[in-house]
Amino acid sequence: SPDRVALERVFAQHNLRTVMGTAQASGVVLAESAQRGLSIDLHTPSEVKAAVTGNGRANKHQVANMVRKLLSMSNETLLPDATDALALAICNAWRGGAGSLVSDVNDASSLTPAQQKWREAERLSRRRG
């Protein structure tokens, strides 16, 4: 739906300048979205990686490969920002955000292997908590 926005939360420990710039830009997007009544979906980097690859600790190369496979793209090289944006969009759609195209998230047979692994990890984490 056009009234939803997906954002990836960025966590960085080593470069305060980068973190602050990203936080400020995110704050502007969040404030503007709220003023316009848009819903926001937030995803952590590890959530995006897990949704796309089945591994929340996947590296950039693994994420890029899976994005290309999932979107039936050739082996062309994507810019890192483009890969991140596409991975975020895939994650958001699979997690049920932004008017997801997933027909029935309760029907395990309609989920990809990565989505099934994610669902299982969520189930196990709830049991431990």
PDB file of C-alpha atoms in Angstrom:
ATOM      1  CA  SER A   1       0.000   0.000   0.000  1.00  0.00           C
ATOM      2  CA  PRO A   2       1.365   3.459  -0.781  1.00  0.00           C
ATOM      3  CA  ASP A   3       0.695   4.681   2.765  1.00  0.00           C
ATOM      4  CA  ARG A   4       3.358   2.458   4.352  1.00  0.00           C
ATOM      5  CA  VAL A   5       7.081   2.955   4.485  1.00  0.00           C
ATOM      6  CA  ALA A   6       9.778   0.402   5.349  1.00  0.00           C
ATOM      7  CA  LEU A   7      12.976   1.452   7.050  1.00  0.00           C
ATOM      8  CA  GLU A   8      16.016  -0.506   8.122  1.00  0.00           C
ATOM      9  CA  ARG A   9      17.383   0.403  11.526  1.00  0.00           C
ATOM     10  CA  VAL A  10      21.121   0.893  11.282  1.00  0.00           C
ATOM     11  CA  PHE A  11      23.433  -0.169  14.065  1.00  0.00           C
ATOM     12  CA  ALA A  12      27.061   0.864  13.960  1.00  0.00           C
ATOM     13  CA  GLN A  13      29.508   0.975  16.814  1.00  0.00           C
ATOM     14  CA  HIS A  14      32.644   2.438  15.304  1.00  0.00           C
ATOM     15  CA  ASN A  15      31.798   5.592  13.361  1.00  0.00           C
ATOM     16  CA  LEU A  16      29.810   8.082  15.423  1.00  0.00           C
ATOM     17  CA  ARG A  17      29.594  10.573  12.543  1.00  0.00           C
ATOM     18  CA  THR A  18      27.947   7.972  10.298  1.00  0.00           C
ATOM     19  CA  VAL A  19      25.592   6.849  13.049  1.00  0.00           C
ATOM     20  CA  MET A  20      24.534  10.414  13.817  1.00  0.00           C
ATOM     21  CA  GLY A  21      23.920  11.280  10.164  1.00  0.00           C
ATOM     22  CA  THR A  22      21.874   8.133   9.673  1.00  0.00           C
ATOM     23  CA  ALA A  23      19.914   8.738  12.877  1.00  0.00           C
ATOM     24  CA  GLN A  24      19.146  12.309  11.834  1.00  0.00           C
ATOM     25  CA  ALA A  25      17.992  11.263   8.368  1.00  0.00           C
ATOM     26  CA  SER A  26      15.855   8.493   9.880  1.00  0.00           C
ATOM     27  CA  GLY A  27      14.349  10.994  12.314  1.00  0.00           C
ATOM     28  CA  VAL A  28      13.330  13.284   9.451  1.00  0.00           C
ATOM     29  CA  VAL A  29      11.716  10.383   7.586  1.00  0.00           C
ATOM     30  CA  LEU A  30       9.888   9.235  10.731  1.00  0.00           C
ATOM     31  CA  ALA A  31       8.636  12.754  11.539  1.00  0.00           C
ATOM     32  CA  GLU A  32       7.499  13.452   7.970  1.00  0.00           C
ATOM     33  CA  SER A  33       5.785  10.062   7.753  1.00  0.00           C
ATOM     34  CA  ALA A  34       3.953  10.666  11.036  1.00  0.00           C
ATOM     35  CA  GLN A  35       2.760  14.090   9.853  1.00  0.00           C
ATOM     36  CA  ARG A  36       1.348  12.481   6.726  1.00  0.00           C
ATOM     37  CA  GLY A  37      -0.257   9.565   8.589  1.00  0.00           C
ATOM     38  CA  LEU A  38       2.006   6.965   6.991  1.00  0.00           C
ATOM     39  CA  SER A  39       2.703   3.714   8.805  1.00  0.00           C
ATOM     40  CA  ILE A  40       6.341   2.773   9.318  1.00  0.00           C
ATOM     41  CA  ASP A  41       7.790  -0.733   9.301  1.00  0.00           C
ATOM     42  CA  LEU A  42      11.230  -0.993  10.931  1.00  0.00           C
ATOM     43  CA  HIS A  43      13.592  -3.916  10.367  1.00  0.00           C
ATOM     44  CA  THR A  44      17.011  -4.555  11.853  1.00  0.00           C
ATOM     45  CA  PRO A  45      19.886  -5.429   9.523  1.00  0.00           C
ATOM     46  CA  SER A  46      20.007  -8.975  10.918  1.00  0.00           C
ATOM     47  CA  GLU A  47      16.260  -9.363  10.353  1.00  0.00           C
ATOM     48  CA  VAL A  48      16.661  -8.296   6.712  1.00  0.00           C
ATOM     49  CA  LYS A  49      19.613 -10.662   6.229  1.00  0.00           C
ATOM     50  CA  ALA A  50      17.711 -13.548   7.823  1.00  0.00           C
ATOM     51  CA  ALA A  51      14.632 -12.919   5.710  1.00  0.00           C
ATOM     52  CA  VAL A  52      16.601 -12.859   2.475  1.00  0.00           C
ATOM     53  CA  THR A  53      19.264 -15.513   3.126  1.00  0.00           C
ATOM     54  CA  GLY A  54      18.030 -17.513   6.116  1.00  0.00           C
ATOM     55  CA  ASN A  55      21.076 -16.300   8.071  1.00  0.00           C
ATOM     56  CA  GLY A  56      20.975 -13.113  10.147  1.00  0.00           C
ATOM     57  CA  ARG A  57      24.763 -12.877  10.013  1.00  0.00           C
ATOM     58  CA  ALA A  58      25.062 -13.140   6.219  1.00  0.00           C
ATOM     59  CA  ASN A  59      27.627 -10.901   4.564  1.00  0.00           C
ATOM     60  CA  LYS A  60      26.925  -8.322   1.834  1.00  0.00           C
ATOM     61  CA  HIS A  61      27.990 -10.738  -0.909  1.00  0.00           C
ATOM     62  CA  GLN A  62      25.566 -13.446   0.301  1.00  0.00           C
ATOM     63  CA  VAL A  63      22.701 -10.950   0.539  1.00  0.00           C
ATOM     64  CA  ALA A  64      23.432  -9.605  -2.957  1.00  0.00           C
ATOM     65  CA  ASN A  65      23.498 -13.138  -4.406  1.00  0.00           C
ATOM     66  CA  MET A  66      20.157 -14.015  -2.832  1.00  0.00           C
ATOM     67  CA  VAL A  67      18.551 -10.743  -3.914  1.00  0.00           C
ATOM     68  CA  ARG A  68      19.591 -11.483  -7.501  1.00  0.00           C
ATOM     69  CA  LYS A  69      18.276 -15.057  -7.259  1.00  0.00           C
ATOM     70  CA  LEU A  70      14.995 -14.071  -5.610  1.00  0.00           C
ATOM     71  CA  LEU A  71      14.343 -11.383  -8.206  1.00  0.00           C
ATOM     72  CA  SER A  72      15.525 -13.551 -11.120  1.00  0.00           C
ATOM     73  CA  MET A  73      18.178 -11.024 -12.026  1.00  0.00           C
ATOM     74  CA  SER A  74      21.225 -11.760 -14.106  1.00  0.00           C
ATOM     75  CA  ASN A  75      24.639 -11.800 -12.478  1.00  0.00           C
ATOM     76  CA  GLU A  76      24.968  -8.068 -12.945  1.00  0.00           C
ATOM     77  CA  THR A  77      26.597  -6.200 -10.108  1.00  0.00           C
ATOM     78  CA  LEU A  78      24.259  -4.098  -8.003  1.00  0.00           C
ATOM     79  CA  LEU A  79      25.422  -1.076  -6.075  1.00  0.00           C
ATOM     80  CA  PRO A  80      25.467  -1.827  -2.330  1.00  0.00           C
ATOM     81  CA  ASP A  81      22.720   0.729  -1.638  1.00  0.00           C
ATOM     82  CA  ALA A  82      20.510  -0.827  -4.320  1.00  0.00           C
ATOM     83  CA  THR A  83      21.094  -4.293  -2.880  1.00  0.00           C
ATOM     84  CA  ASP A  84      20.222  -3.044   0.613  1.00  0.00           C
ATOM     85  CA  ALA A  85      17.039  -1.359  -0.634  1.00  0.00           C
ATOM     86  CA  LEU A  86      15.897  -4.457  -2.517  1.00  0.00           C
ATOM     87  CA  ALA A  87      16.683  -6.730   0.447  1.00  0.00           C
ATOM     88  CA  LEU A  88      14.703  -4.423   2.723  1.00  0.00           C
ATOM     89  CA  ALA A  89      11.747  -4.452   0.335  1.00  0.00           C
ATOM     90  CA  ILE A  90      11.838  -8.262   0.162  1.00  0.00           C
ATOM     91  CA  CYS A  91      12.021  -8.540   3.948  1.00  0.00           C
ATOM     92  CA  ASN A  92       9.192  -6.075   4.432  1.00  0.00           C
ATOM     93  CA  ALA A  93       6.941  -7.878   1.969  1.00  0.00           C
ATOM     94  CA  TRP A  94       7.659 -11.269   3.548  1.00  0.00           C
ATOM     95  CA  ARG A  95       7.148  -9.963   7.078  1.00  0.00           C
ATOM     96  CA  GLY A  96       3.700  -8.737   6.127  1.00  0.00           C
ATOM     97  CA  GLY A  97       4.432  -5.020   5.881  1.00  0.00           C
ATOM     98  CA  ALA A  98       3.512  -2.501   3.212  1.00  0.00           C
ATOM     99  CA  GLY A  99       0.484  -4.374   1.894  1.00  0.00           C
ATOM    100  CA  SER A 100       2.420  -7.601   1.537  1.00  0.00           C
ATOM    101  CA  LEU A 101       1.858  -9.820  -1.464  1.00  0.00           C
ATOM    102  CA  VAL A 102       2.285 -12.973   0.629  1.00  0.00           C
ATOM    103  CA  SER A 103      -1.111 -14.615   0.287  1.00  0.00           C
ATOM    104  CA  ASP A 104      -1.413 -16.232   3.702  1.00  0.00           C
ATOM    105  CA  VAL A 105       1.405 -15.837   6.200  1.00  0.00           C
ATOM    106  CA  ASN A 106      -0.243 -18.495   8.366  1.00  0.00           C
ATOM    107  CA  ASP A 107       0.062 -21.079   5.591  1.00  0.00           C
ATOM    108  CA  ALA A 108       3.612 -22.487   5.910  1.00  0.00           C
ATOM    109  CA  SER A 109       3.433 -24.004   2.418  1.00  0.00           C
ATOM    110  CA  SER A 110       3.252 -20.500   0.901  1.00  0.00           C
ATOM    111  CA  LEU A 111       6.502 -19.442   2.608  1.00  0.00           C
ATOM    112  CA  THR A 112       9.976 -19.620   1.130  1.00  0.00           C
ATOM    113  CA  PRO A 113      12.674 -21.655   2.914  1.00  0.00           C
ATOM    114  CA  ALA A 114      14.122 -18.428   4.333  1.00  0.00           C
ATOM    115  CA  GLN A 115      10.707 -17.379   5.628  1.00  0.00           C
ATOM    116  CA  GLN A 116      10.149 -20.836   7.148  1.00  0.00           C
ATOM    117  CA  LYS A 117      13.512 -20.644   8.939  1.00  0.00           C
ATOM    118  CA  TRP A 118      12.659 -17.178  10.199  1.00  0.00           C
ATOM    119  CA  ARG A 119       9.268 -18.343  11.497  1.00  0.00           C
ATOM    120  CA  GLU A 120      10.917 -21.285  13.264  1.00  0.00           C
ATOM    121  CA  ALA A 121      13.546 -19.004  14.835  1.00  0.00           C
ATOM    122  CA  GLU A 122      10.809 -16.663  16.071  1.00  0.00           C
ATOM    123  CA  ARG A 123       8.865 -19.602  17.512  1.00  0.00           C
ATOM    124  CA  LEU A 124      11.943 -20.904  19.337  1.00  0.00           C
ATOM    125  CA  SER A 125      12.836 -17.469  20.696  1.00  0.00           C
ATOM    126  CA  ARG A 126       9.336 -17.062  22.154  1.00  0.00           C
ATOM    127  CA  ARG A 127       9.662 -20.438  23.904  1.00  0.00           C
ATOM    128  CA  ARG A 128      12.991 -19.448  25.471  1.00  0.00           C
ATOM    129  CA  GLY A 129      11.672 -16.073  26.657  1.00  0.00           C
TER     130      GLY A 129
END
